[in-house]
Amino acid sequence: TVHALRGEQMDSREVGYALATLMFLAHSFLQDETCPLHIWHQYLFRKYCPLKTLNTAVIRLMELLRYVLRLMDADLAYRFHALLGTIQPQWAHPRHHLREQPR
């Protein structure tokens, strides 16, 4: 992961911006119609860095990821199950009672 490669050299603010940049990459990879980088810059990165620097950061992150914009199956399964473990179905809540719907 990017954090494993560079995380110790980054403060929490830089990690946050790196995460937002990764979100831009995911958005660009997954969506048919995307929001251009200059718009992301205008609303999220303007106070942090110039657009040219952001563009360079996007390319650098892609290099660190070896231009692979997906998770390997085992990593995806691990993360998916970790996320599933954070939710609790409504019907499992102790205060939940099944009620008949009015007719």
PDB file of C-alpha atoms in Angstrom:
ATOM      1  CA  THR A   1       0.000   0.000   0.000  1.00  0.00           C
ATOM      2  CA  VAL A   2       0.995   3.612  -0.365  1.00  0.00           C
ATOM      3  CA  HIS A   3       1.013   4.052   3.406  1.00  0.00           C
ATOM      4  CA  ALA A   4       3.363   1.098   3.795  1.00  0.00           C
ATOM      5  CA  LEU A   5       5.709   2.630   1.228  1.00  0.00           C
ATOM      6  CA  ARG A   6       5.631   6.277   2.336  1.00  0.00           C
ATOM      7  CA  GLY A   7       3.412   6.561   5.419  1.00  0.00           C
ATOM      8  CA  GLU A   8       6.171   6.964   7.990  1.00  0.00           C
ATOM      9  CA  GLN A   9       7.498   9.995   6.103  1.00  0.00           C
ATOM     10  CA  MET A  10       4.097  11.716   6.006  1.00  0.00           C
ATOM     11  CA  ASP A  11       2.256  13.706   8.651  1.00  0.00           C
ATOM     12  CA  SER A  12      -1.489  13.203   9.153  1.00  0.00           C
ATOM     13  CA  ARG A  13      -2.363  16.100   6.834  1.00  0.00           C
ATOM     14  CA  GLU A  14      -0.306  14.624   3.998  1.00  0.00           C
ATOM     15  CA  VAL A  15      -1.854  11.204   4.569  1.00  0.00           C
ATOM     16  CA  GLY A  16      -5.306  12.801   4.274  1.00  0.00           C
ATOM     17  CA  TYR A  17      -4.414  14.480   0.993  1.00  0.00           C
ATOM     18  CA  ALA A  18      -2.877  11.243  -0.303  1.00  0.00           C
ATOM     19  CA  LEU A  19      -6.129   9.459   0.579  1.00  0.00           C
ATOM     20  CA  ALA A  20      -8.147  12.120  -1.267  1.00  0.00           C
ATOM     21  CA  THR A  21      -5.839  11.691  -4.266  1.00  0.00           C
ATOM     22  CA  LEU A  22      -6.408   7.934  -4.171  1.00  0.00           C
ATOM     23  CA  MET A  23     -10.137   8.636  -4.078  1.00  0.00           C
ATOM     24  CA  PHE A  24      -9.710  10.710  -7.248  1.00  0.00           C
ATOM     25  CA  LEU A  25      -7.959   7.750  -8.895  1.00  0.00           C
ATOM     26  CA  ALA A  26     -10.737   5.366  -7.813  1.00  0.00           C
ATOM     27  CA  HIS A  27     -13.387   7.803  -9.034  1.00  0.00           C
ATOM     28  CA  SER A  28     -11.638   8.138 -12.390  1.00  0.00           C
ATOM     29  CA  PHE A  29     -11.221   4.378 -12.733  1.00  0.00           C
ATOM     30  CA  LEU A  30     -14.810   3.469 -11.817  1.00  0.00           C
ATOM     31  CA  GLN A  31     -16.982   6.207 -13.275  1.00  0.00           C
ATOM     32  CA  ASP A  32     -17.899   6.676 -16.918  1.00  0.00           C
ATOM     33  CA  GLU A  33     -18.272  10.422 -16.486  1.00  0.00           C
ATOM     34  CA  THR A  34     -15.714  11.838 -14.102  1.00  0.00           C
ATOM     35  CA  CYS A  35     -15.039  15.094 -12.375  1.00  0.00           C
ATOM     36  CA  PRO A  36     -11.739  16.451 -13.775  1.00  0.00           C
ATOM     37  CA  LEU A  37      -8.682  16.841 -11.578  1.00  0.00           C
ATOM     38  CA  HIS A  38      -8.795  20.635 -11.801  1.00  0.00           C
ATOM     39  CA  ILE A  39     -12.227  20.592 -10.125  1.00  0.00           C
ATOM     40  CA  TRP A  40     -10.951  18.340  -7.342  1.00  0.00           C
ATOM     41  CA  HIS A  41      -8.089  20.783  -6.969  1.00  0.00           C
ATOM     42  CA  GLN A  42     -10.393  23.793  -6.853  1.00  0.00           C
ATOM     43  CA  TYR A  43     -12.501  22.380  -4.011  1.00  0.00           C
ATOM     44  CA  LEU A  44     -10.136  20.113  -2.066  1.00  0.00           C
ATOM     45  CA  PHE A  45      -6.489  20.857  -2.786  1.00  0.00           C
ATOM     46  CA  ARG A  46      -6.281  24.560  -3.658  1.00  0.00           C
ATOM     47  CA  LYS A  47      -4.909  25.585  -0.262  1.00  0.00           C
ATOM     48  CA  TYR A  48      -2.548  22.618  -0.161  1.00  0.00           C
ATOM     49  CA  CYS A  49      -0.682  22.647  -3.487  1.00  0.00           C
ATOM     50  CA  PRO A  50      -0.730  23.973  -7.061  1.00  0.00           C
ATOM     51  CA  LEU A  51      -2.567  21.944  -9.716  1.00  0.00           C
ATOM     52  CA  LYS A  52       0.720  20.977 -11.374  1.00  0.00           C
ATOM     53  CA  THR A  53       1.948  19.475  -8.084  1.00  0.00           C
ATOM     54  CA  LEU A  54      -1.333  17.588  -7.655  1.00  0.00           C
ATOM     55  CA  ASN A  55      -1.012  16.194 -11.164  1.00  0.00           C
ATOM     56  CA  THR A  56       2.511  15.028 -10.346  1.00  0.00           C
ATOM     57  CA  ALA A  57       1.215  13.433  -7.124  1.00  0.00           C
ATOM     58  CA  VAL A  58      -1.454  11.524  -9.083  1.00  0.00           C
ATOM     59  CA  ILE A  59       1.185  10.143 -11.441  1.00  0.00           C
ATOM     60  CA  ARG A  60       3.488   9.284  -8.520  1.00  0.00           C
ATOM     61  CA  LEU A  61       0.712   7.421  -6.707  1.00  0.00           C
ATOM     62  CA  MET A  62      -0.028   5.477  -9.874  1.00  0.00           C
ATOM     63  CA  GLU A  63       3.682   4.585 -10.092  1.00  0.00           C
ATOM     64  CA  LEU A  64       3.685   3.430  -6.449  1.00  0.00           C
ATOM     65  CA  LEU A  65       0.654   1.271  -7.228  1.00  0.00           C
ATOM     66  CA  ARG A  66       2.454  -0.053 -10.332  1.00  0.00           C
ATOM     67  CA  TYR A  67      -0.473   1.312 -12.366  1.00  0.00           C
ATOM     68  CA  VAL A  68      -2.763  -1.371 -10.903  1.00  0.00           C
ATOM     69  CA  LEU A  69      -5.971   0.325  -9.804  1.00  0.00           C
ATOM     70  CA  ARG A  70      -7.647  -2.671  -8.199  1.00  0.00           C
ATOM     71  CA  LEU A  71      -7.217  -4.904  -5.173  1.00  0.00           C
ATOM     72  CA  MET A  72      -6.018  -8.462  -5.421  1.00  0.00           C
ATOM     73  CA  ASP A  73      -8.789 -10.974  -4.623  1.00  0.00           C
ATOM     74  CA  ALA A  74      -7.385 -11.945  -1.209  1.00  0.00           C
ATOM     75  CA  ASP A  75      -6.958  -8.296  -0.180  1.00  0.00           C
ATOM     76  CA  LEU A  76     -10.465  -7.449  -1.387  1.00  0.00           C
ATOM     77  CA  ALA A  77     -11.968 -10.351   0.580  1.00  0.00           C
ATOM     78  CA  TYR A  78     -10.085  -9.335   3.736  1.00  0.00           C
ATOM     79  CA  ARG A  79     -11.218  -5.708   3.499  1.00  0.00           C
ATOM     80  CA  PHE A  80     -14.783  -6.665   2.584  1.00  0.00           C
ATOM     81  CA  HIS A  81     -15.108  -8.949   5.613  1.00  0.00           C
ATOM     82  CA  ALA A  82     -13.556  -6.280   7.845  1.00  0.00           C
ATOM     83  CA  LEU A  83     -16.184  -3.803   6.640  1.00  0.00           C
ATOM     84  CA  LEU A  84     -18.972  -6.334   7.111  1.00  0.00           C
ATOM     85  CA  GLY A  85     -17.818  -6.794  10.683  1.00  0.00           C
ATOM     86  CA  THR A  86     -18.462  -3.123  11.400  1.00  0.00           C
ATOM     87  CA  ILE A  87     -22.165  -3.221  10.605  1.00  0.00           C
ATOM     88  CA  GLN A  88     -24.908  -4.671  12.712  1.00  0.00           C
ATOM     89  CA  PRO A  89     -28.110  -5.751  11.007  1.00  0.00           C
ATOM     90  CA  GLN A  90     -31.172  -3.887  12.219  1.00  0.00           C
ATOM     91  CA  TRP A  91     -32.924  -7.131  13.158  1.00  0.00           C
ATOM     92  CA  ALA A  92     -30.063  -8.027  15.521  1.00  0.00           C
ATOM     93  CA  HIS A  93     -30.582  -4.877  17.592  1.00  0.00           C
ATOM     94  CA  PRO A  94     -31.942  -5.857  21.059  1.00  0.00           C
ATOM     95  CA  ARG A  95     -34.630  -3.138  20.985  1.00  0.00           C
ATOM     96  CA  HIS A  96     -35.946  -4.137  17.589  1.00  0.00           C
ATOM     97  CA  HIS A  97     -39.443  -5.607  17.679  1.00  0.00           C
ATOM     98  CA  LEU A  98     -41.322  -6.950  14.732  1.00  0.00           C
ATOM     99  CA  ARG A  99     -44.606  -5.160  14.419  1.00  0.00           C
ATOM    100  CA  GLU A 100     -47.520  -5.932  12.192  1.00  0.00           C
ATOM    101  CA  GLN A 101     -48.132  -3.415   9.487  1.00  0.00           C
ATOM    102  CA  PRO A 102     -51.526  -1.631   9.761  1.00  0.00           C
ATOM    103  CA  ARG A 103     -54.092  -2.916   7.295  1.00  0.00           C
TER     104      ARG A 103
END
